[in-house]
mmCIF file of C-alpha atoms and ligand atoms in Angstrom:
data_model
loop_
_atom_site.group_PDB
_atom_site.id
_atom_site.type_symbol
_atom_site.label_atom_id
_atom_site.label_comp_id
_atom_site.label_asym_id
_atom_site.label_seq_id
_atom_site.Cartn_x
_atom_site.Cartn_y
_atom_site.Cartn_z
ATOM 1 C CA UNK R 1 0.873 -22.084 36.546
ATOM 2 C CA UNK R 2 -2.785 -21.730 34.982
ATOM 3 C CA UNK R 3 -5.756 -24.032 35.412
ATOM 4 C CA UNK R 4 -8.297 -23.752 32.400
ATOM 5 C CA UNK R 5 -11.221 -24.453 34.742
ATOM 6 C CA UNK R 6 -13.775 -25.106 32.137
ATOM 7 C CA UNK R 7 -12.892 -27.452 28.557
ATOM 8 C CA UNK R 8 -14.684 -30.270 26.509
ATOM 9 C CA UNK R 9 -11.979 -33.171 25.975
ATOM 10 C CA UNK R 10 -14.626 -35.082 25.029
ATOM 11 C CA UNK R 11 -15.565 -33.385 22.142
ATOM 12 C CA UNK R 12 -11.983 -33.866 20.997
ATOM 13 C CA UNK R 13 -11.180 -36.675 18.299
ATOM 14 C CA UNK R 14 -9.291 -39.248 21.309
ATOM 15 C CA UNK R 15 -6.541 -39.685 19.471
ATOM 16 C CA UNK R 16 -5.971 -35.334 19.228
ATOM 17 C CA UNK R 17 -5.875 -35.392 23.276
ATOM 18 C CA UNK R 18 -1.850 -37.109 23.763
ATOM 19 C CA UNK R 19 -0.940 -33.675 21.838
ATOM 20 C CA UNK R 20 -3.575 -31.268 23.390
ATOM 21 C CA UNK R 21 -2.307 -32.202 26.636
ATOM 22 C CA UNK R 22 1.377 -31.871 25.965
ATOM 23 C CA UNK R 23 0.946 -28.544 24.357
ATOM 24 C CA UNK R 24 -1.080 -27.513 27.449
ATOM 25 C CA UNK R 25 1.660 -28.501 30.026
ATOM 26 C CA UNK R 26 3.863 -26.445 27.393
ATOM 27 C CA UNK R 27 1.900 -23.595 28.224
ATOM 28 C CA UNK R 28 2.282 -23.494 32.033
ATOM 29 C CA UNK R 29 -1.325 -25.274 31.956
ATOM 30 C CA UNK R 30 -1.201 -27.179 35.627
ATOM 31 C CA UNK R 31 -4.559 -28.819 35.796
ATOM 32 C CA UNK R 32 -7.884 -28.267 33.663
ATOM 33 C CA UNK R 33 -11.747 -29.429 34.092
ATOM 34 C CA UNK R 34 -13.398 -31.516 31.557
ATOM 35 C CA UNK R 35 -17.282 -30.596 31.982
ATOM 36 C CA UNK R 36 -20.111 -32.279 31.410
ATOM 37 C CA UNK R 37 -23.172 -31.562 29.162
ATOM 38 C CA UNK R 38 -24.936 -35.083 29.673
ATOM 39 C CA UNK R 39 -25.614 -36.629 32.615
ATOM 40 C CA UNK R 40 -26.000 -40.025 30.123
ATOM 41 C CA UNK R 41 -22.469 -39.284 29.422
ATOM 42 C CA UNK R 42 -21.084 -39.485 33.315
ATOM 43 C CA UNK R 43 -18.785 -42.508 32.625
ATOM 44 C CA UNK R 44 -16.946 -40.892 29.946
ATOM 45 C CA UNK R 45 -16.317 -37.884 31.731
ATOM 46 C CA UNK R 46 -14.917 -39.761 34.527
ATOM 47 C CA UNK R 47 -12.891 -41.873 32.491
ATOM 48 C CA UNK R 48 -11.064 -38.842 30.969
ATOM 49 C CA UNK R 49 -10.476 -37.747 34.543
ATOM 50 C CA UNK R 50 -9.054 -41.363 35.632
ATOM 51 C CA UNK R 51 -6.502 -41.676 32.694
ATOM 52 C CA UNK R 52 -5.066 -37.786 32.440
ATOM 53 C CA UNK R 53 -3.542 -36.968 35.906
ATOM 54 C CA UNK R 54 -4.078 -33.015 35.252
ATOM 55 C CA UNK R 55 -7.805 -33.669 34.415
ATOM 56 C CA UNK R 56 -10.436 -33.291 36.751
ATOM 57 C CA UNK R 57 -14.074 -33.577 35.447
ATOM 58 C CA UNK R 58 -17.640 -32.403 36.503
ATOM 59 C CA UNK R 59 -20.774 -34.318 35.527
ATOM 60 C CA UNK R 60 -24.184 -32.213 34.396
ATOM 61 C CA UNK R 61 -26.681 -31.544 31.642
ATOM 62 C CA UNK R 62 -26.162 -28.684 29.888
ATOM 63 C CA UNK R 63 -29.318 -26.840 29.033
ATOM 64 C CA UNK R 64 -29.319 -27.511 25.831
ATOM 65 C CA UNK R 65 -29.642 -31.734 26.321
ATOM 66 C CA UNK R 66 -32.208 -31.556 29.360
ATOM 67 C CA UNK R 67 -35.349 -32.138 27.584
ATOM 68 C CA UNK R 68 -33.616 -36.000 27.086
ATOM 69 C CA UNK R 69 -32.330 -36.174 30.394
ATOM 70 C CA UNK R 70 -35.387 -35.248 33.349
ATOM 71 C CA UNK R 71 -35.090 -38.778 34.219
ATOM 72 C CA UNK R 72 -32.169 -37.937 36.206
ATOM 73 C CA UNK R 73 -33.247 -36.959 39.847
ATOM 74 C CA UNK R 74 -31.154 -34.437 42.393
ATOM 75 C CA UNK R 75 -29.789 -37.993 43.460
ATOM 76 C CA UNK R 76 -28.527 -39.727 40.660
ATOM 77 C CA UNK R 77 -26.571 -36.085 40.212
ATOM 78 C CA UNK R 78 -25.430 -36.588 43.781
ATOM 79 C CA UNK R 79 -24.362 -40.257 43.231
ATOM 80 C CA UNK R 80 -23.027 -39.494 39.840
ATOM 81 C CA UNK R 81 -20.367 -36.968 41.572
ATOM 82 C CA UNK R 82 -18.838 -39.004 44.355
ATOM 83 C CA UNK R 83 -15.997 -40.126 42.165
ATOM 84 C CA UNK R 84 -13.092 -38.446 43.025
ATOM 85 C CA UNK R 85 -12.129 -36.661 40.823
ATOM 86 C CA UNK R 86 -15.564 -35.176 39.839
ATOM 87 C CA UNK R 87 -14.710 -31.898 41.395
ATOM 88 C CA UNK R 88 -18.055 -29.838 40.466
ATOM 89 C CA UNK R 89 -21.537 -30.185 39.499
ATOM 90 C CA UNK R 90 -22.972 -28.640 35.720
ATOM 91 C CA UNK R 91 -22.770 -27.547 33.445
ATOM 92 C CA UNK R 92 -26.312 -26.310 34.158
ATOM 93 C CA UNK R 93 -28.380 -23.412 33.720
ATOM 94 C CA UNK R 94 -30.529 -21.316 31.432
ATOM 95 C CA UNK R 95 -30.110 -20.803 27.455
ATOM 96 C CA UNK R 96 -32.323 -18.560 26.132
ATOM 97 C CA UNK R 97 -30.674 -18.214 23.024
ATOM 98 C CA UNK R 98 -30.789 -21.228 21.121
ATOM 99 C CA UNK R 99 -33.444 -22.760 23.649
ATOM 100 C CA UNK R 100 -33.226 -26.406 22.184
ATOM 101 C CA UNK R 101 -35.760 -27.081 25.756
ATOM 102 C CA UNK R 102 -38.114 -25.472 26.832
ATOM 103 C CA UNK R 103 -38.008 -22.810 29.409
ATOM 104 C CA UNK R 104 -39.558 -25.140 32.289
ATOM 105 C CA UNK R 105 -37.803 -27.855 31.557
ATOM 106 C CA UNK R 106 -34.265 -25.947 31.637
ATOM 107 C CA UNK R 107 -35.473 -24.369 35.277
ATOM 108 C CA UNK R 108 -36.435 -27.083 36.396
ATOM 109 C CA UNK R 109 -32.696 -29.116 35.941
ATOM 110 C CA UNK R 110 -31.083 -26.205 36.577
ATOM 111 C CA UNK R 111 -32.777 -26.154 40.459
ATOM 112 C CA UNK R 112 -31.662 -30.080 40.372
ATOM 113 C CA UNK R 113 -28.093 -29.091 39.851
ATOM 114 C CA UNK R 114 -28.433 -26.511 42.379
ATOM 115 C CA UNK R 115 -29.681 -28.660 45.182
ATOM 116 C CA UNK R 116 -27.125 -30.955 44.229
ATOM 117 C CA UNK R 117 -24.456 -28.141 44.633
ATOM 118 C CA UNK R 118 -25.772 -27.625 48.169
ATOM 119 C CA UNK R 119 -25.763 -31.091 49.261
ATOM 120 C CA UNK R 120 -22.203 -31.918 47.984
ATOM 121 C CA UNK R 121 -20.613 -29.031 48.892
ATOM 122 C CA UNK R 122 -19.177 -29.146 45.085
ATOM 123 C CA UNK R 123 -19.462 -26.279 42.966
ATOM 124 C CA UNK R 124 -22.064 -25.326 40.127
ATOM 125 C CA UNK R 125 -20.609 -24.593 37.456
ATOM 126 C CA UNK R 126 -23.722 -22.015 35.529
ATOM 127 C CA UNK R 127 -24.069 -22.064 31.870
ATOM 128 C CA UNK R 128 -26.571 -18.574 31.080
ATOM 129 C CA UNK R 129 -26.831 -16.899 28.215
ATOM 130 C CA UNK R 130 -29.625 -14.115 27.344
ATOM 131 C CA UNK R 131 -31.470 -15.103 30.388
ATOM 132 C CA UNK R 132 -29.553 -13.285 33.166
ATOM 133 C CA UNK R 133 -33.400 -12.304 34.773
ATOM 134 C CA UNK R 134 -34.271 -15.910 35.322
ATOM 135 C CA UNK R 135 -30.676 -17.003 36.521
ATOM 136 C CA UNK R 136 -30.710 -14.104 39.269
ATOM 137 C CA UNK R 137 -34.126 -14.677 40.435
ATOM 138 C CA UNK R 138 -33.170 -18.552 40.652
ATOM 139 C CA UNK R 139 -30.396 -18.196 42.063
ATOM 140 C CA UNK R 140 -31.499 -15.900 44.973
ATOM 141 C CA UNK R 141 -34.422 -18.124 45.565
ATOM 142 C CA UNK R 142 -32.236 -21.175 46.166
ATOM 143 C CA UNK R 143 -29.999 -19.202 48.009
ATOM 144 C CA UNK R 144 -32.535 -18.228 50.303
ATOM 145 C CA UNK R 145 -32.877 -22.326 50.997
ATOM 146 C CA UNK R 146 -29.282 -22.346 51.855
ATOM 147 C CA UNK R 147 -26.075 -21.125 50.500
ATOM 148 C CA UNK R 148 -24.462 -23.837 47.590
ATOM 149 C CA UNK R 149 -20.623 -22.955 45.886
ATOM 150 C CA UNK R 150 -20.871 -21.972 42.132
ATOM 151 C CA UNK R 151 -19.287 -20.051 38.980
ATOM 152 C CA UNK R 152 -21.051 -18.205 35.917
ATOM 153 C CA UNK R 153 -18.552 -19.890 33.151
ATOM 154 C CA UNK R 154 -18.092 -18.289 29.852
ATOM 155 C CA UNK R 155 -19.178 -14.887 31.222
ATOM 156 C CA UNK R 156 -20.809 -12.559 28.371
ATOM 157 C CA UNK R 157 -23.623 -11.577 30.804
ATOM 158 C CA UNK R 158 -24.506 -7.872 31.768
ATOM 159 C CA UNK R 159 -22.540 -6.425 35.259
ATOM 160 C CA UNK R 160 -26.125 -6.972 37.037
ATOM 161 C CA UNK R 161 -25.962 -10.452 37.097
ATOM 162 C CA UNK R 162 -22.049 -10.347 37.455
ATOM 163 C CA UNK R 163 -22.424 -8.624 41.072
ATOM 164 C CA UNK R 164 -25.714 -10.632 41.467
ATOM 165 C CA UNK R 165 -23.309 -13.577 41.533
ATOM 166 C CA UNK R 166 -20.484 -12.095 43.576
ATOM 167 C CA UNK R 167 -22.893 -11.073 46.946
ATOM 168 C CA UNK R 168 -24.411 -14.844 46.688
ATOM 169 C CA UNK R 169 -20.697 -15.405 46.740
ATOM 170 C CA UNK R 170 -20.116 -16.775 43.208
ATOM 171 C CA UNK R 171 -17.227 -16.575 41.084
ATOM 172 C CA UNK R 172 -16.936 -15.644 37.720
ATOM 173 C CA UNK R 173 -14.883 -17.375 34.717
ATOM 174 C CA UNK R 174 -14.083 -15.346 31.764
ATOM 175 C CA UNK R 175 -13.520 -17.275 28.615
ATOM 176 C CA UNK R 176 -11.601 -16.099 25.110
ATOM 177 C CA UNK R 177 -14.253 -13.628 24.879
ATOM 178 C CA UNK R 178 -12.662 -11.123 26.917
ATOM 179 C CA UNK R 179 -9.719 -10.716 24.147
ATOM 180 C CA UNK R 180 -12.588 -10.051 21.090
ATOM 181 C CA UNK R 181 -11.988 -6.626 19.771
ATOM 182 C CA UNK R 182 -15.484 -5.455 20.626
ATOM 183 C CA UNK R 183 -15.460 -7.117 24.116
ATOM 184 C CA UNK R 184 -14.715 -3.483 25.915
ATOM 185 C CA UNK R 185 -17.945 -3.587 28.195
ATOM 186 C CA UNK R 186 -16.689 -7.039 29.300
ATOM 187 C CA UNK R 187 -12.780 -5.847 29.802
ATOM 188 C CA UNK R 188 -13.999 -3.072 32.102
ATOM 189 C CA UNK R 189 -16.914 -5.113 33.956
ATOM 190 C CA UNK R 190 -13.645 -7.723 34.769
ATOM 191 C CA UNK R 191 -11.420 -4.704 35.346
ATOM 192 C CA UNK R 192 -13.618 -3.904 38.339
ATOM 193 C CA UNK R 193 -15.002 -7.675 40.513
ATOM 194 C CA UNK R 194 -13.225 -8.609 42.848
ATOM 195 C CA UNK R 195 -9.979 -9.890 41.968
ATOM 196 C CA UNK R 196 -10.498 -12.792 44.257
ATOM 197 C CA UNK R 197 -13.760 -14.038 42.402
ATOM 198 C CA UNK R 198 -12.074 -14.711 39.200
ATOM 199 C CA UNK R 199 -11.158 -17.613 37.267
ATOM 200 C CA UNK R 200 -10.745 -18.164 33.258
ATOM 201 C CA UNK R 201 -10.881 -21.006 31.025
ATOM 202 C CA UNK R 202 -10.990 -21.863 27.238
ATOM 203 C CA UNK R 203 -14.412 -23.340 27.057
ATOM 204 C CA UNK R 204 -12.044 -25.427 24.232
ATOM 205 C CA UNK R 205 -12.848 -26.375 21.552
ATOM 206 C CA UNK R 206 -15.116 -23.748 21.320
ATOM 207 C CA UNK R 207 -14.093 -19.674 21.258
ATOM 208 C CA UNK R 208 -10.387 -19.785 20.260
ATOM 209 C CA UNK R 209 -9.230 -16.504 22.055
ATOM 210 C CA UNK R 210 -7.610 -13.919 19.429
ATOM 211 C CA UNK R 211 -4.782 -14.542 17.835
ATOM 212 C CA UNK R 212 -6.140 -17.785 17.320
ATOM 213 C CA UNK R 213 -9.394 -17.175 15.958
ATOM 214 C CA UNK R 214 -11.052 -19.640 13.611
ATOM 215 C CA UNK R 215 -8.755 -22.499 15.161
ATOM 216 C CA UNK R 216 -9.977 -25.221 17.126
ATOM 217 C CA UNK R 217 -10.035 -23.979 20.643
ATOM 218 C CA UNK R 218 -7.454 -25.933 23.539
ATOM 219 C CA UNK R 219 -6.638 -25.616 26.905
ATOM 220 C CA UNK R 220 -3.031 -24.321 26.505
ATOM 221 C CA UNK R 221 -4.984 -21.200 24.723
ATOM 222 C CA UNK R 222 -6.227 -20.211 28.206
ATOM 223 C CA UNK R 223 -3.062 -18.239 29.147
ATOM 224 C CA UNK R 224 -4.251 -15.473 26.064
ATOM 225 C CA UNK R 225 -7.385 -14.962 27.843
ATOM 226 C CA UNK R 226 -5.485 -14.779 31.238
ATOM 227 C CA UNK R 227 -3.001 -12.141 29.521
ATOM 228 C CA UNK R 228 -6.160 -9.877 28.526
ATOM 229 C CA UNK R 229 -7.417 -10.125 32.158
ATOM 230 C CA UNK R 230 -3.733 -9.421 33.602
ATOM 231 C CA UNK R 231 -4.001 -5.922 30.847
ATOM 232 C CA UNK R 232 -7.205 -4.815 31.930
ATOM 233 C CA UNK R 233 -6.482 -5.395 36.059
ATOM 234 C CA UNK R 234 -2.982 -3.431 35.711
ATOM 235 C CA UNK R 235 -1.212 -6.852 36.731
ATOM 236 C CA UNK R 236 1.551 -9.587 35.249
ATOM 237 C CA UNK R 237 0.413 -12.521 33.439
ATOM 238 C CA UNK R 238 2.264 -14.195 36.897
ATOM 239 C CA UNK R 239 0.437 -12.489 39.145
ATOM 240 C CA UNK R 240 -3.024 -13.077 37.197
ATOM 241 C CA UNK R 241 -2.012 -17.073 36.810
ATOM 242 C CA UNK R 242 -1.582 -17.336 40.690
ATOM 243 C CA UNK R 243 -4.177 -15.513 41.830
ATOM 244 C CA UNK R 244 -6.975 -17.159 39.730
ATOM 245 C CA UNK R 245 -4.946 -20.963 40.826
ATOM 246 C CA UNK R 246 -5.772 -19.789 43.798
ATOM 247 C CA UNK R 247 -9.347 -18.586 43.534
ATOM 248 C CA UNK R 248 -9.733 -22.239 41.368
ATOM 249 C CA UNK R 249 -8.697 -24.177 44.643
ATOM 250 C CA UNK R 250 -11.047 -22.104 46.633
ATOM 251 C CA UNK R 251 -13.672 -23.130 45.008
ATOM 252 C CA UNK R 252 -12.825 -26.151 43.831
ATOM 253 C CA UNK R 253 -11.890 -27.710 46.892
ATOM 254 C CA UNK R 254 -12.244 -31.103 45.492
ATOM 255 C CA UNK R 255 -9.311 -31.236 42.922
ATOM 256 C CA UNK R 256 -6.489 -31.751 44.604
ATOM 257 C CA UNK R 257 -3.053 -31.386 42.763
ATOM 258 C CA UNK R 258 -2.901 -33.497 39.781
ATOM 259 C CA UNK R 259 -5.467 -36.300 41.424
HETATM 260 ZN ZN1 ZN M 301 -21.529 -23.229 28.639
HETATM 261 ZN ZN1 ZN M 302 -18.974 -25.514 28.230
#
């Protein structure tokens, strides 16, 4: 059994999900995370969660929404979790990339999510891209306030950050990025963390891992990535799928078996 520990059913047409679902169960898919990119959108990420028994959800602001969303304080996050199944906190972070908010702004959410990590116990799940300076130094700042659970998701970052995040005692989620042709320098970088900091997901419907390249992305696709990371750690596609279950419940210790 897999968990795809990051996807967007939300930004699936509804009436898609019956069949996304089925063909994820198909696929050995056990449970999966909806995430959340607006806080504004909390209720329909916990909807999702209360209808789909394998869905679990997390509510955030993704980095690119947070110049619409300061409003929200570290305690509306914290209320805004304490659903049961809201089994993490983000997606939050830095995006330097497309930078639809500015710098400040994006810090300053990011340490929100963070101290809302810490309070609840529930993990962060970290959204960084071409800002891995900023998320270490952040990170190891807030750690130094007290320790918090979290993930880098979708990891394309250099190996600094990577064992940044693994001796603050982070995990790392590799998406359908690792199986891109020209993805070597991530292949060997997930080669060599520790094989009990891992987890992978889809990051569906976005990054359809090869063969399935230019289709939508969906969580039953996560088992491709999972074969790649199996390959490049010497393993079985079994072995990988219960060792990163396990490493999910870890850190996940909110999402219980189906809800
Ligand atoms: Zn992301
Ligand atoms: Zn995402």
């Amino acid at each position: 059994m897999l968990i795809d520990s990051h996807c967007h059913l939300d930004f699936f047409p509804p009436y898609d999900l019956p069949a996304i679902l089925t063909q994820a169960r198909e696929a050995g898919i056990g449970g999966m995370v909806t995430i959340g990119t607006r806080l504004a959108n909390a209720a329909t990420q916990i909807a999702l969660a209360a209808a789909h028994p394998p869905v679990w959800a997390s509510i955030g602001s993704h980095p690119h929404n947070v110049a619409d969303e300061t409003r929200f304080t570290t305690a509306d996050i914290i209320a805004l979790a304490n659903h049961p199944k809201i089994v993490g906190i983000g997606e939050s972070g830095l995006d330097y990339h497309y930078q639809t908010a500015p710098r400040e702004t994006q810090a300053l959410m990011f340490r929100r999510h963070i101290e809302a990590a810490r309070e609840t116990r529930l993990p962060l799940i970290i959204h960084t891209r071409d800002a891995d300076e900023d998320t270490a130094a952040i990170l190891h700042s807030e750690a130094g306030q007290g320790g918090f659970p979290f993930l880098l998701h979708c990891f394309s970052s250099g190996p600094a950050l990577a064992h940044a995040a693994i001796r603050l005692g982070g995990y790392i989620s590799f998406s359908g990025i690792l199986t891109f042709p020209k993805s070597h320098e991530l292949r060997a970088l997930a080669a060599e963390l520790p094989i009990d900091r891992l987890l992978v997901e889809t990051d569906s419907p976005y990054l359809a891992p090869v063969p399935h390249r230019g289709k939508p992305c969906q969580p039953a696709y996560v088992a491709r990535t999972a074969a790649i990371l199996a390959e490049a750690r010497g393993l079985t596609p079994e072995a990988i799928a219960a060792q990163t279950t396990e490493n999910f419940h870890r850190l996940f210790t909110k999402a219980t078996p189906c809800g």
